[in-house]
PDB file of C-alpha atoms in Angstrom:
ATOM      1  CA  UNK A   1      -0.005  -0.002   0.010  1.00 47.00           C
ATOM      2  CA  UNK A   2       1.201   3.461  -0.866  1.00 50.00           C
ATOM      3  CA  UNK A   3       1.155   6.364   1.564  1.00 47.00           C
ATOM      4  CA  UNK A   4      -1.672   8.031  -0.330  1.00 53.00           C
ATOM      5  CA  UNK A   5      -3.830   4.868  -0.235  1.00 54.00           C
ATOM      6  CA  UNK A   6      -3.208   4.474   3.506  1.00 56.00           C
ATOM      7  CA  UNK A   7      -4.226   8.107   3.996  1.00 74.00           C
ATOM      8  CA  UNK A   8      -7.467   7.486   2.084  1.00 75.00           C
ATOM      9  CA  UNK A   9      -8.283   4.468   4.255  1.00 74.00           C
ATOM     10  CA  UNK A  10      -7.604   6.499   7.383  1.00 77.00           C
ATOM     11  CA  UNK A  11     -10.068   9.129   6.233  1.00 77.00           C
ATOM     12  CA  UNK A  12     -12.713   6.497   5.497  1.00 80.00           C
ATOM     13  CA  UNK A  13     -12.248   4.887   8.907  1.00 79.00           C
ATOM     14  CA  UNK A  14     -12.333   8.306  10.559  1.00 73.00           C
ATOM     15  CA  UNK A  15     -15.642   9.180   8.837  1.00 80.00           C
ATOM     16  CA  UNK A  16     -17.151   5.765   9.639  1.00 83.00           C
ATOM     17  CA  UNK A  17     -16.126   6.119  13.278  1.00 81.00           C
ATOM     18  CA  UNK A  18     -17.848   9.508  13.553  1.00 77.00           C
ATOM     19  CA  UNK A  19     -20.947   8.197  11.807  1.00 85.00           C
ATOM     20  CA  UNK A  20     -21.107   5.325  14.288  1.00 82.00           C
ATOM     21  CA  UNK A  21     -20.779   7.699  17.227  1.00 84.00           C
ATOM     22  CA  UNK A  22     -23.451   9.966  15.742  1.00 84.00           C
ATOM     23  CA  UNK A  23     -25.846   7.027  15.414  1.00 85.00           C
ATOM     24  CA  UNK A  24     -25.193   6.020  19.009  1.00 81.00           C
ATOM     25  CA  UNK A  25     -25.772   9.602  20.148  1.00 86.00           C
ATOM     26  CA  UNK A  26     -29.042   9.826  18.163  1.00 88.00           C
ATOM     27  CA  UNK A  27     -30.260   6.572  19.677  1.00 86.00           C
ATOM     28  CA  UNK A  28     -29.481   7.774  23.187  1.00 87.00           C
ATOM     29  CA  UNK A  29     -31.177  11.131  22.528  1.00 91.00           C
ATOM     30  CA  UNK A  30     -34.257   9.296  21.238  1.00 89.00           C
ATOM     31  CA  UNK A  31     -34.301   7.185  24.412  1.00 91.00           C
ATOM     32  CA  UNK A  32     -34.017  10.317  26.555  1.00 91.00           C
ATOM     33  CA  UNK A  33     -36.908  11.923  24.673  1.00 91.00           C
ATOM     34  CA  UNK A  34     -39.083   8.856  25.211  1.00 93.00           C
ATOM     35  CA  UNK A  35     -38.278   8.945  28.928  1.00 94.00           C
ATOM     36  CA  UNK A  36     -37.913  12.645  29.814  1.00 94.00           C
ATOM     37  CA  UNK A  37     -39.635  14.436  26.942  1.00 93.00           C
ATOM     38  CA  UNK A  38     -42.804  12.365  26.881  1.00 93.00           C
ATOM     39  CA  UNK A  39     -43.362  12.156  30.647  1.00 95.00           C
ATOM     40  CA  UNK A  40     -42.054  15.517  31.888  1.00 94.00           C
ATOM     41  CA  UNK A  41     -41.631  18.075  29.086  1.00 93.00           C
ATOM     42  CA  UNK A  42     -44.422  17.575  26.551  1.00 91.00           C
ATOM     43  CA  UNK A  43     -47.738  19.274  27.220  1.00 90.00           C
ATOM     44  CA  UNK A  44     -50.871  17.215  27.613  1.00 91.00           C
ATOM     45  CA  UNK A  45     -53.098  17.065  24.518  1.00 93.00           C
ATOM     46  CA  UNK A  46     -56.829  17.863  24.582  1.00 95.00           C
ATOM     47  CA  UNK A  47     -58.338  14.398  24.586  1.00 97.00           C
ATOM     48  CA  UNK A  48     -61.898  15.626  23.920  1.00 97.00           C
ATOM     49  CA  UNK A  49     -60.706  17.522  20.874  1.00 97.00           C
ATOM     50  CA  UNK A  50     -58.999  14.397  19.530  1.00 97.00           C
ATOM     51  CA  UNK A  51     -61.930  12.120  20.371  1.00 97.00           C
ATOM     52  CA  UNK A  52     -64.644  14.270  18.777  1.00 96.00           C
ATOM     53  CA  UNK A  53     -67.334  12.427  20.774  1.00 97.00           C
ATOM     54  CA  UNK A  54     -68.210  11.906  24.438  1.00 96.00           C
ATOM     55  CA  UNK A  55     -68.403   8.126  24.756  1.00 98.00           C
ATOM     56  CA  UNK A  56     -65.362   6.096  25.824  1.00 98.00           C
ATOM     57  CA  UNK A  57     -65.559   2.313  25.439  1.00 98.00           C
ATOM     58  CA  UNK A  58     -63.290   0.229  27.688  1.00 98.00           C
ATOM     59  CA  UNK A  59     -62.936  -3.555  27.492  1.00 98.00           C
ATOM     60  CA  UNK A  60     -61.810  -5.609  30.475  1.00 96.00           C
ATOM     61  CA  UNK A  61     -63.211  -2.679  32.427  1.00 96.00           C
ATOM     62  CA  UNK A  62     -63.964  -4.160  35.874  1.00 96.00           C
ATOM     63  CA  UNK A  63     -60.405  -4.820  37.079  1.00 94.00           C
ATOM     64  CA  UNK A  64     -56.902  -3.384  36.987  1.00 94.00           C
ATOM     65  CA  UNK A  65     -55.806  -1.132  34.153  1.00 96.00           C
ATOM     66  CA  UNK A  66     -59.169  -1.225  32.356  1.00 97.00           C
ATOM     67  CA  UNK A  67     -61.084  -0.159  35.439  1.00 97.00           C
ATOM     68  CA  UNK A  68     -58.538   2.585  36.134  1.00 97.00           C
ATOM     69  CA  UNK A  69     -58.870   3.889  32.555  1.00 98.00           C
ATOM     70  CA  UNK A  70     -62.675   3.986  33.021  1.00 98.00           C
ATOM     71  CA  UNK A  71     -62.411   6.084  36.157  1.00 98.00           C
ATOM     72  CA  UNK A  72     -59.820   8.435  34.682  1.00 97.00           C
ATOM     73  CA  UNK A  73     -61.837   8.987  31.501  1.00 98.00           C
ATOM     74  CA  UNK A  74     -65.000   9.527  33.533  1.00 97.00           C
ATOM     75  CA  UNK A  75     -63.061  12.067  35.586  1.00 96.00           C
ATOM     76  CA  UNK A  76     -62.305  13.847  32.312  1.00 96.00           C
ATOM     77  CA  UNK A  77     -66.075  13.996  31.685  1.00 96.00           C
ATOM     78  CA  UNK A  78     -66.348  11.245  29.119  1.00 98.00           C
ATOM     79  CA  UNK A  79     -69.442   9.034  29.198  1.00 98.00           C
ATOM     80  CA  UNK A  80     -68.359   5.487  29.856  1.00 98.00           C
ATOM     81  CA  UNK A  81     -69.310   2.209  28.161  1.00 98.00           C
ATOM     82  CA  UNK A  82     -67.984  -0.723  30.157  1.00 98.00           C
ATOM     83  CA  UNK A  83     -67.494  -4.121  28.567  1.00 98.00           C
ATOM     84  CA  UNK A  84     -66.453  -7.168  30.585  1.00 97.00           C
ATOM     85  CA  UNK A  85     -67.456 -10.764  31.168  1.00 96.00           C
ATOM     86  CA  UNK A  86     -69.197 -10.673  34.550  1.00 96.00           C
ATOM     87  CA  UNK A  87     -72.478  -8.781  34.868  1.00 96.00           C
ATOM     88  CA  UNK A  88     -72.264  -8.414  38.658  1.00 96.00           C
ATOM     89  CA  UNK A  89     -68.809  -6.840  38.455  1.00 97.00           C
ATOM     90  CA  UNK A  90     -70.044  -4.490  35.710  1.00 97.00           C
ATOM     91  CA  UNK A  91     -72.881  -3.424  37.965  1.00 97.00           C
ATOM     92  CA  UNK A  92     -70.518  -2.711  40.861  1.00 97.00           C
ATOM     93  CA  UNK A  93     -68.050  -0.797  38.662  1.00 97.00           C
ATOM     94  CA  UNK A  94     -70.851   1.310  37.174  1.00 97.00           C
ATOM     95  CA  UNK A  95     -72.122   2.032  40.695  1.00 97.00           C
ATOM     96  CA  UNK A  96     -68.653   3.074  41.869  1.00 97.00           C
ATOM     97  CA  UNK A  97     -68.148   5.432  38.934  1.00 97.00           C
ATOM     98  CA  UNK A  98     -71.528   7.122  39.370  1.00 96.00           C
ATOM     99  CA  UNK A  99     -70.953   7.562  43.106  1.00 96.00           C
ATOM    100  CA  UNK A 100     -67.513   9.035  42.674  1.00 96.00           C
ATOM    101  CA  UNK A 101     -68.105  11.067  39.517  1.00 96.00           C
ATOM    102  CA  UNK A 102     -71.747  12.191  39.294  1.00 92.00           C
ATOM    103  CA  UNK A 103     -72.975  13.712  36.062  1.00 93.00           C
ATOM    104  CA  UNK A 104     -71.449  11.192  33.627  1.00 96.00           C
ATOM    105  CA  UNK A 105     -73.456   8.553  31.805  1.00 97.00           C
ATOM    106  CA  UNK A 106     -72.348   4.959  32.321  1.00 97.00           C
ATOM    107  CA  UNK A 107     -73.537   2.011  30.221  1.00 97.00           C
ATOM    108  CA  UNK A 108     -72.333  -1.591  30.340  1.00 97.00           C
ATOM    109  CA  UNK A 109     -72.450  -4.810  28.381  1.00 97.00           C
ATOM    110  CA  UNK A 110     -71.491  -8.300  29.574  1.00 97.00           C
ATOM    111  CA  UNK A 111     -69.445 -10.153  26.982  1.00 97.00           C
ATOM    112  CA  UNK A 112     -66.982 -13.056  27.006  1.00 97.00           C
ATOM    113  CA  UNK A 113     -64.067 -12.114  24.778  1.00 97.00           C
ATOM    114  CA  UNK A 114     -62.967 -15.710  24.337  1.00 96.00           C
ATOM    115  CA  UNK A 115     -65.916 -15.936  21.867  1.00 94.00           C
ATOM    116  CA  UNK A 116     -64.336 -16.913  18.536  1.00 91.00           C
ATOM    117  CA  UNK A 117     -66.681 -15.616  15.806  1.00 94.00           C
ATOM    118  CA  UNK A 118     -68.039 -12.394  14.419  1.00 93.00           C
ATOM    119  CA  UNK A 119     -71.565 -13.626  15.005  1.00 95.00           C
ATOM    120  CA  UNK A 120     -70.829 -13.792  18.720  1.00 96.00           C
ATOM    121  CA  UNK A 121     -69.831 -10.120  18.655  1.00 97.00           C
ATOM    122  CA  UNK A 122     -72.790  -8.845  16.661  1.00 97.00           C
ATOM    123  CA  UNK A 123     -75.128  -8.001  19.611  1.00 97.00           C
ATOM    124  CA  UNK A 124     -72.263  -5.988  21.202  1.00 97.00           C
ATOM    125  CA  UNK A 125     -71.491  -4.241  17.923  1.00 97.00           C
ATOM    126  CA  UNK A 126     -75.177  -3.342  17.590  1.00 97.00           C
ATOM    127  CA  UNK A 127     -75.036  -1.608  20.972  1.00 97.00           C
ATOM    128  CA  UNK A 128     -71.856   0.287  20.074  1.00 97.00           C
ATOM    129  CA  UNK A 129     -73.460   1.453  16.831  1.00 96.00           C
ATOM    130  CA  UNK A 130     -76.049   3.328  18.915  1.00 96.00           C
ATOM    131  CA  UNK A 131     -73.452   5.677  20.457  1.00 97.00           C
ATOM    132  CA  UNK A 132     -70.819   8.044  19.157  1.00 97.00           C
ATOM    133  CA  UNK A 133     -67.552   6.465  20.258  1.00 98.00           C
ATOM    134  CA  UNK A 134     -64.802   9.005  20.801  1.00 98.00           C
ATOM    135  CA  UNK A 135     -62.329   6.747  22.637  1.00 98.00           C
ATOM    136  CA  UNK A 136     -61.855   2.971  22.416  1.00 98.00           C
ATOM    137  CA  UNK A 137     -59.579   1.338  24.975  1.00 98.00           C
ATOM    138  CA  UNK A 138     -58.799  -2.245  23.912  1.00 98.00           C
ATOM    139  CA  UNK A 139     -57.641  -3.503  27.276  1.00 97.00           C
ATOM    140  CA  UNK A 140     -59.104  -7.006  27.662  1.00 97.00           C
ATOM    141  CA  UNK A 141     -56.538  -9.760  27.760  1.00 95.00           C
ATOM    142  CA  UNK A 142     -55.567 -13.124  29.210  1.00 95.00           C
ATOM    143  CA  UNK A 143     -52.169 -14.336  30.432  1.00 93.00           C
ATOM    144  CA  UNK A 144     -50.619 -17.739  30.945  1.00 92.00           C
ATOM    145  CA  UNK A 145     -50.752 -18.738  34.644  1.00 90.00           C
ATOM    146  CA  UNK A 146     -47.139 -19.862  34.672  1.00 93.00           C
ATOM    147  CA  UNK A 147     -44.343 -19.596  32.082  1.00 94.00           C
ATOM    148  CA  UNK A 148     -44.051 -22.966  30.297  1.00 95.00           C
ATOM    149  CA  UNK A 149     -42.999 -24.441  26.956  1.00 95.00           C
ATOM    150  CA  UNK A 150     -46.055 -24.264  24.696  1.00 95.00           C
ATOM    151  CA  UNK A 151     -46.999 -27.964  24.838  1.00 95.00           C
ATOM    152  CA  UNK A 152     -46.834 -27.839  28.661  1.00 95.00           C
ATOM    153  CA  UNK A 153     -49.031 -24.758  29.228  1.00 94.00           C
ATOM    154  CA  UNK A 154     -51.671 -25.399  31.858  1.00 93.00           C
ATOM    155  CA  UNK A 155     -55.013 -26.166  30.254  1.00 93.00           C
ATOM    156  CA  UNK A 156     -53.385 -27.391  27.055  1.00 95.00           C
ATOM    157  CA  UNK A 157     -54.592 -26.481  23.577  1.00 96.00           C
ATOM    158  CA  UNK A 158     -57.943 -25.243  24.824  1.00 96.00           C
ATOM    159  CA  UNK A 159     -56.254 -22.691  27.085  1.00 95.00           C
ATOM    160  CA  UNK A 160     -53.883 -21.611  24.305  1.00 96.00           C
ATOM    161  CA  UNK A 161     -56.871 -21.083  22.000  1.00 96.00           C
ATOM    162  CA  UNK A 162     -58.734 -18.980  24.589  1.00 96.00           C
ATOM    163  CA  UNK A 163     -55.660 -16.836  25.323  1.00 96.00           C
ATOM    164  CA  UNK A 164     -54.862 -16.318  21.661  1.00 96.00           C
ATOM    165  CA  UNK A 165     -58.463 -15.433  20.832  1.00 96.00           C
ATOM    166  CA  UNK A 166     -58.866 -12.989  23.753  1.00 97.00           C
ATOM    167  CA  UNK A 167     -55.563 -11.234  23.058  1.00 96.00           C
ATOM    168  CA  UNK A 168     -56.039 -10.727  19.330  1.00 96.00           C
ATOM    169  CA  UNK A 169     -59.637 -10.908  18.095  1.00 97.00           C
ATOM    170  CA  UNK A 170     -61.242  -8.091  20.199  1.00 97.00           C
ATOM    171  CA  UNK A 171     -58.813  -5.438  18.983  1.00 98.00           C
ATOM    172  CA  UNK A 172     -59.547  -6.405  15.364  1.00 98.00           C
ATOM    173  CA  UNK A 173     -63.336  -6.507  15.559  1.00 98.00           C
ATOM    174  CA  UNK A 174     -63.928  -3.569  17.901  1.00 98.00           C
ATOM    175  CA  UNK A 175     -61.417  -1.299  16.188  1.00 98.00           C
ATOM    176  CA  UNK A 176     -62.833  -2.052  12.794  1.00 97.00           C
ATOM    177  CA  UNK A 177     -66.346  -1.374  14.058  1.00 97.00           C
ATOM    178  CA  UNK A 178     -65.646   2.050  15.626  1.00 97.00           C
ATOM    179  CA  UNK A 179     -63.221   3.183  12.925  1.00 97.00           C
ATOM    180  CA  UNK A 180     -66.085   3.449  10.423  1.00 95.00           C
ATOM    181  CA  UNK A 181     -67.751   6.185  12.466  1.00 96.00           C
ATOM    182  CA  UNK A 182     -64.431   7.797  13.438  1.00 98.00           C
ATOM    183  CA  UNK A 183     -63.401   8.151   9.771  1.00 97.00           C
ATOM    184  CA  UNK A 184     -66.697   9.910   8.999  1.00 97.00           C
ATOM    185  CA  UNK A 185     -66.119  12.255  11.929  1.00 96.00           C
ATOM    186  CA  UNK A 186     -62.394  12.639  11.151  1.00 97.00           C
ATOM    187  CA  UNK A 187     -61.681  12.327  14.847  1.00 97.00           C
ATOM    188  CA  UNK A 188     -61.266   9.498  17.329  1.00 98.00           C
ATOM    189  CA  UNK A 189     -58.822   7.829  19.689  1.00 98.00           C
ATOM    190  CA  UNK A 190     -57.941   4.124  19.899  1.00 98.00           C
ATOM    191  CA  UNK A 191     -55.732   2.985  22.798  1.00 98.00           C
ATOM    192  CA  UNK A 192     -54.512  -0.593  22.626  1.00 98.00           C
ATOM    193  CA  UNK A 193     -53.145  -1.978  25.900  1.00 98.00           C
ATOM    194  CA  UNK A 194     -50.484  -4.475  24.963  1.00 97.00           C
ATOM    195  CA  UNK A 195     -47.657  -5.530  27.293  1.00 96.00           C
ATOM    196  CA  UNK A 196     -43.881  -5.336  27.680  1.00 95.00           C
ATOM    197  CA  UNK A 197     -44.052  -8.979  26.615  1.00 95.00           C
ATOM    198  CA  UNK A 198     -44.396  -7.533  23.108  1.00 95.00           C
ATOM    199  CA  UNK A 199     -40.949  -5.924  23.242  1.00 94.00           C
ATOM    200  CA  UNK A 200     -38.927  -9.161  23.234  1.00 93.00           C
ATOM    201  CA  UNK A 201     -39.420 -12.734  22.022  1.00 93.00           C
ATOM    202  CA  UNK A 202     -40.327 -14.028  25.469  1.00 94.00           C
ATOM    203  CA  UNK A 203     -39.576 -17.699  25.665  1.00 95.00           C
ATOM    204  CA  UNK A 204     -42.026 -19.591  27.910  1.00 96.00           C
ATOM    205  CA  UNK A 205     -44.675 -16.941  27.451  1.00 96.00           C
ATOM    206  CA  UNK A 206     -45.114 -18.048  23.793  1.00 95.00           C
ATOM    207  CA  UNK A 207     -48.787 -17.403  22.861  1.00 96.00           C
ATOM    208  CA  UNK A 208     -49.161 -14.504  25.304  1.00 97.00           C
ATOM    209  CA  UNK A 209     -46.031 -12.726  24.112  1.00 96.00           C
ATOM    210  CA  UNK A 210     -46.906 -13.329  20.444  1.00 97.00           C
ATOM    211  CA  UNK A 211     -50.468 -12.022  20.948  1.00 97.00           C
ATOM    212  CA  UNK A 212     -49.195  -8.847  22.577  1.00 97.00           C
ATOM    213  CA  UNK A 213     -46.663  -8.391  19.784  1.00 97.00           C
ATOM    214  CA  UNK A 214     -49.535  -8.743  17.303  1.00 97.00           C
ATOM    215  CA  UNK A 215     -51.395  -5.925  19.056  1.00 97.00           C
ATOM    216  CA  UNK A 216     -48.333  -3.700  18.879  1.00 97.00           C
ATOM    217  CA  UNK A 217     -47.724  -4.509  15.205  1.00 98.00           C
ATOM    218  CA  UNK A 218     -51.391  -3.915  14.301  1.00 98.00           C
ATOM    219  CA  UNK A 219     -51.374  -0.592  16.170  1.00 98.00           C
ATOM    220  CA  UNK A 220     -48.398   0.622  14.165  1.00 97.00           C
ATOM    221  CA  UNK A 221     -50.135  -0.316  10.914  1.00 98.00           C
ATOM    222  CA  UNK A 222     -53.452   1.323  11.913  1.00 98.00           C
ATOM    223  CA  UNK A 223     -51.585   4.497  12.859  1.00 98.00           C
ATOM    224  CA  UNK A 224     -50.279   4.719   9.300  1.00 97.00           C
ATOM    225  CA  UNK A 225     -53.685   3.999   7.772  1.00 98.00           C
ATOM    226  CA  UNK A 226     -55.779   6.325   9.928  1.00 98.00           C
ATOM    227  CA  UNK A 227     -53.670   9.251  11.068  1.00 97.00           C
ATOM    228  CA  UNK A 228     -54.445  11.007   7.737  1.00 97.00           C
ATOM    229  CA  UNK A 229     -58.094  10.810   8.817  1.00 97.00           C
ATOM    230  CA  UNK A 230     -57.421  12.629  12.095  1.00 97.00           C
ATOM    231  CA  UNK A 231     -57.563   9.452  14.203  1.00 98.00           C
ATOM    232  CA  UNK A 232     -55.060   8.846  17.039  1.00 98.00           C
ATOM    233  CA  UNK A 233     -53.884   5.256  17.527  1.00 98.00           C
ATOM    234  CA  UNK A 234     -51.692   4.535  20.519  1.00 98.00           C
ATOM    235  CA  UNK A 235     -50.236   1.295  21.820  1.00 98.00           C
ATOM    236  CA  UNK A 236     -49.275   0.957  25.486  1.00 98.00           C
ATOM    237  CA  UNK A 237     -46.724  -1.680  26.567  1.00 97.00           C
ATOM    238  CA  UNK A 238     -46.731  -1.669  30.361  1.00 97.00           C
ATOM    239  CA  UNK A 239     -44.280  -3.467  32.593  1.00 94.00           C
ATOM    240  CA  UNK A 240     -45.390  -4.489  36.111  1.00 89.00           C
ATOM    241  CA  UNK A 241     -48.654  -2.930  37.312  1.00 90.00           C
ATOM    242  CA  UNK A 242     -50.576  -4.026  40.403  1.00 80.00           C
ATOM    243  CA  UNK A 243     -53.368  -6.008  38.649  1.00 64.00           C
ATOM    244  CA  UNK A 244     -54.825  -9.501  38.720  1.00 57.00           C
ATOM    245  CA  UNK A 245     -52.622 -10.470  35.755  1.00 52.00           C
ATOM    246  CA  UNK A 246     -49.441  -9.607  37.666  1.00 53.00           C
ATOM    247  CA  UNK A 247     -47.264 -12.666  38.369  1.00 52.00           C
ATOM    248  CA  UNK A 248     -43.852 -11.142  39.030  1.00 53.00           C
ATOM    249  CA  UNK A 249     -43.098  -9.203  42.224  1.00 51.00           C
ATOM    250  CA  UNK A 250     -41.079  -6.060  41.473  1.00 55.00           C
ATOM    251  CA  UNK A 251     -39.681  -2.994  43.231  1.00 56.00           C
ATOM    252  CA  UNK A 252     -42.474  -0.528  44.174  1.00 72.00           C
ATOM    253  CA  UNK A 253     -40.896   2.254  42.090  1.00 79.00           C
ATOM    254  CA  UNK A 254     -41.354   0.118  38.985  1.00 85.00           C
ATOM    255  CA  UNK A 255     -44.833  -1.161  39.908  1.00 91.00           C
ATOM    256  CA  UNK A 256     -47.434   1.606  40.151  1.00 93.00           C
ATOM    257  CA  UNK A 257     -51.030   1.125  41.102  1.00 92.00           C
ATOM    258  CA  UNK A 258     -53.435   0.776  38.190  1.00 94.00           C
ATOM    259  CA  UNK A 259     -54.825   4.236  38.947  1.00 94.00           C
ATOM    260  CA  UNK A 260     -51.443   5.888  38.928  1.00 95.00           C
ATOM    261  CA  UNK A 261     -50.504   4.061  35.739  1.00 96.00           C
ATOM    262  CA  UNK A 262     -53.706   4.995  33.824  1.00 96.00           C
ATOM    263  CA  UNK A 263     -53.378   8.635  34.847  1.00 96.00           C
ATOM    264  CA  UNK A 264     -49.805   8.699  33.562  1.00 96.00           C
ATOM    265  CA  UNK A 265     -50.573   6.840  30.333  1.00 97.00           C
ATOM    266  CA  UNK A 266     -53.510   9.056  29.394  1.00 97.00           C
ATOM    267  CA  UNK A 267     -51.247  12.122  29.523  1.00 96.00           C
ATOM    268  CA  UNK A 268     -49.242  10.637  26.633  1.00 97.00           C
ATOM    269  CA  UNK A 269     -52.158  10.261  24.198  1.00 97.00           C
ATOM    270  CA  UNK A 270     -51.403  12.330  21.135  1.00 96.00           C
ATOM    271  CA  UNK A 271     -47.806  12.874  22.316  1.00 96.00           C
ATOM    272  CA  UNK A 272     -46.364   9.510  21.253  1.00 97.00           C
ATOM    273  CA  UNK A 273     -47.761   6.512  19.389  1.00 97.00           C
ATOM    274  CA  UNK A 274     -46.011   3.753  21.310  1.00 97.00           C
ATOM    275  CA  UNK A 275     -44.887   3.909  24.929  1.00 97.00           C
ATOM    276  CA  UNK A 276     -44.966   1.939  28.132  1.00 97.00           C
ATOM    277  CA  UNK A 277     -47.342   4.419  29.770  1.00 96.00           C
ATOM    278  CA  UNK A 278     -45.234   5.116  32.853  1.00 97.00           C
ATOM    279  CA  UNK A 279     -41.893   6.867  33.434  1.00 95.00           C
ATOM    280  CA  UNK A 280     -40.221   4.055  35.377  1.00 95.00           C
ATOM    281  CA  UNK A 281     -41.445   1.475  32.860  1.00 96.00           C
ATOM    282  CA  UNK A 282     -39.950   3.461  30.030  1.00 96.00           C
ATOM    283  CA  UNK A 283     -36.556   3.368  31.711  1.00 95.00           C
ATOM    284  CA  UNK A 284     -36.790  -0.424  31.786  1.00 94.00           C
ATOM    285  CA  UNK A 285     -37.937  -0.594  28.157  1.00 95.00           C
ATOM    286  CA  UNK A 286     -35.100   1.652  26.958  1.00 95.00           C
ATOM    287  CA  UNK A 287     -32.540  -0.477  28.802  1.00 92.00           C
ATOM    288  CA  UNK A 288     -33.883  -3.592  27.080  1.00 93.00           C
ATOM    289  CA  UNK A 289     -33.959  -1.772  23.734  1.00 90.00           C
ATOM    290  CA  UNK A 290     -30.279  -0.865  23.994  1.00 89.00           C
ATOM    291  CA  UNK A 291     -29.319  -4.548  24.339  1.00 91.00           C
ATOM    292  CA  UNK A 292     -28.649  -6.776  21.305  1.00 92.00           C
ATOM    293  CA  UNK A 293     -31.819  -8.754  20.584  1.00 93.00           C
ATOM    294  CA  UNK A 294     -30.152 -12.095  21.181  1.00 93.00           C
ATOM    295  CA  UNK A 295     -28.937 -10.970  24.618  1.00 95.00           C
ATOM    296  CA  UNK A 296     -32.304  -9.549  25.697  1.00 94.00           C
ATOM    297  CA  UNK A 297     -34.047 -12.770  24.607  1.00 94.00           C
ATOM    298  CA  UNK A 298     -31.481 -14.935  26.351  1.00 95.00           C
ATOM    299  CA  UNK A 299     -31.721 -13.026  29.647  1.00 94.00           C
ATOM    300  CA  UNK A 300     -35.505 -13.102  29.468  1.00 94.00           C
ATOM    301  CA  UNK A 301     -35.538 -16.862  28.915  1.00 95.00           C
ATOM    302  CA  UNK A 302     -33.223 -17.389  31.945  1.00 96.00           C
ATOM    303  CA  UNK A 303     -35.417 -15.144  34.083  1.00 94.00           C
ATOM    304  CA  UNK A 304     -38.599 -16.950  33.002  1.00 94.00           C
ATOM    305  CA  UNK A 305     -37.136 -20.363  33.788  1.00 95.00           C
ATOM    306  CA  UNK A 306     -36.256 -19.143  37.277  1.00 95.00           C
ATOM    307  CA  UNK A 307     -39.751 -17.678  37.634  1.00 94.00           C
ATOM    308  CA  UNK A 308     -41.306 -20.990  36.566  1.00 94.00           C
ATOM    309  CA  UNK A 309     -39.221 -22.874  39.132  1.00 94.00           C
ATOM    310  CA  UNK A 310     -40.253 -20.381  41.828  1.00 93.00           C
ATOM    311  CA  UNK A 311     -43.970 -20.741  41.013  1.00 94.00           C
ATOM    312  CA  UNK A 312     -43.739 -24.541  40.996  1.00 92.00           C
ATOM    313  CA  UNK A 313     -41.914 -24.482  44.349  1.00 91.00           C
ATOM    314  CA  UNK A 314     -44.597 -22.243  45.918  1.00 91.00           C
ATOM    315  CA  UNK A 315     -47.329 -24.538  44.614  1.00 88.00           C
ATOM    316  CA  UNK A 316     -45.533 -27.582  45.993  1.00 86.00           C
ATOM    317  CA  UNK A 317     -45.240 -25.929  49.414  1.00 88.00           C
ATOM    318  CA  UNK A 318     -48.937 -25.078  49.443  1.00 85.00           C
ATOM    319  CA  UNK A 319     -49.818 -28.636  48.464  1.00 76.00           C
TER     320      UNK A 319
END
């Protein structure tokens, strides 16, 4: 190699090095924006202006995150349409909302979201067609009781089918139903509650993780299709929240109450299309995102195997 050719290679390596550092810096800045900007610096958007109608429909609305969203939206003077499986719990939730927040209208509909066909949904869709839906919160979901390899999941194929159906079909059918009226109005908000299980290929959570990833993927597609029509589509990927679905015990800082979580997440609507919904959760998500995919998946698999062993040990002690 001549001196001039060596000099040329040095320049190329110098430029490539700076480009690499610039890319790293941009990635870190993007992470900081998603943590600091979204949760502390950006102003809250006018949810009523984005919704364009007073009714908010929430699925899985009698427990945990769904119930918390119902209360927070009622507090913002939305009329509330609760959808969940158990009529008695719907009655109690409706009663609680009306006692705490007088002046809002609350309707409810009992529906089992493991129902597998469009015909099963039709009576519910008929009820939704009677109201102007400004906000749809697709929250209903089912989790595996214990992390297992797919053929060893408790309840077998029947349980896998119920979990898969509940975590994927409602978001398709309900979103498609309300989008028709939202497009005509050129306003509307759809919030899909996924899970941090969507962020990695979570071994031993198989169908649950895949279903939550589907919800995230669909949300990103719908955002492209419907943002030109004035419709806001957001996907929330929470980490640990104090709900009935929670299996893992975590540090309190990283595990807010459902109420605290819903209040935080609603402030991000219109600010960002995909987020965890909570400041501390976003820190966790960004740390995972900075890892190579193979490493994140490997660490998650190790953690889940330890979690499975812990759950089995607890069950054995109880027995």
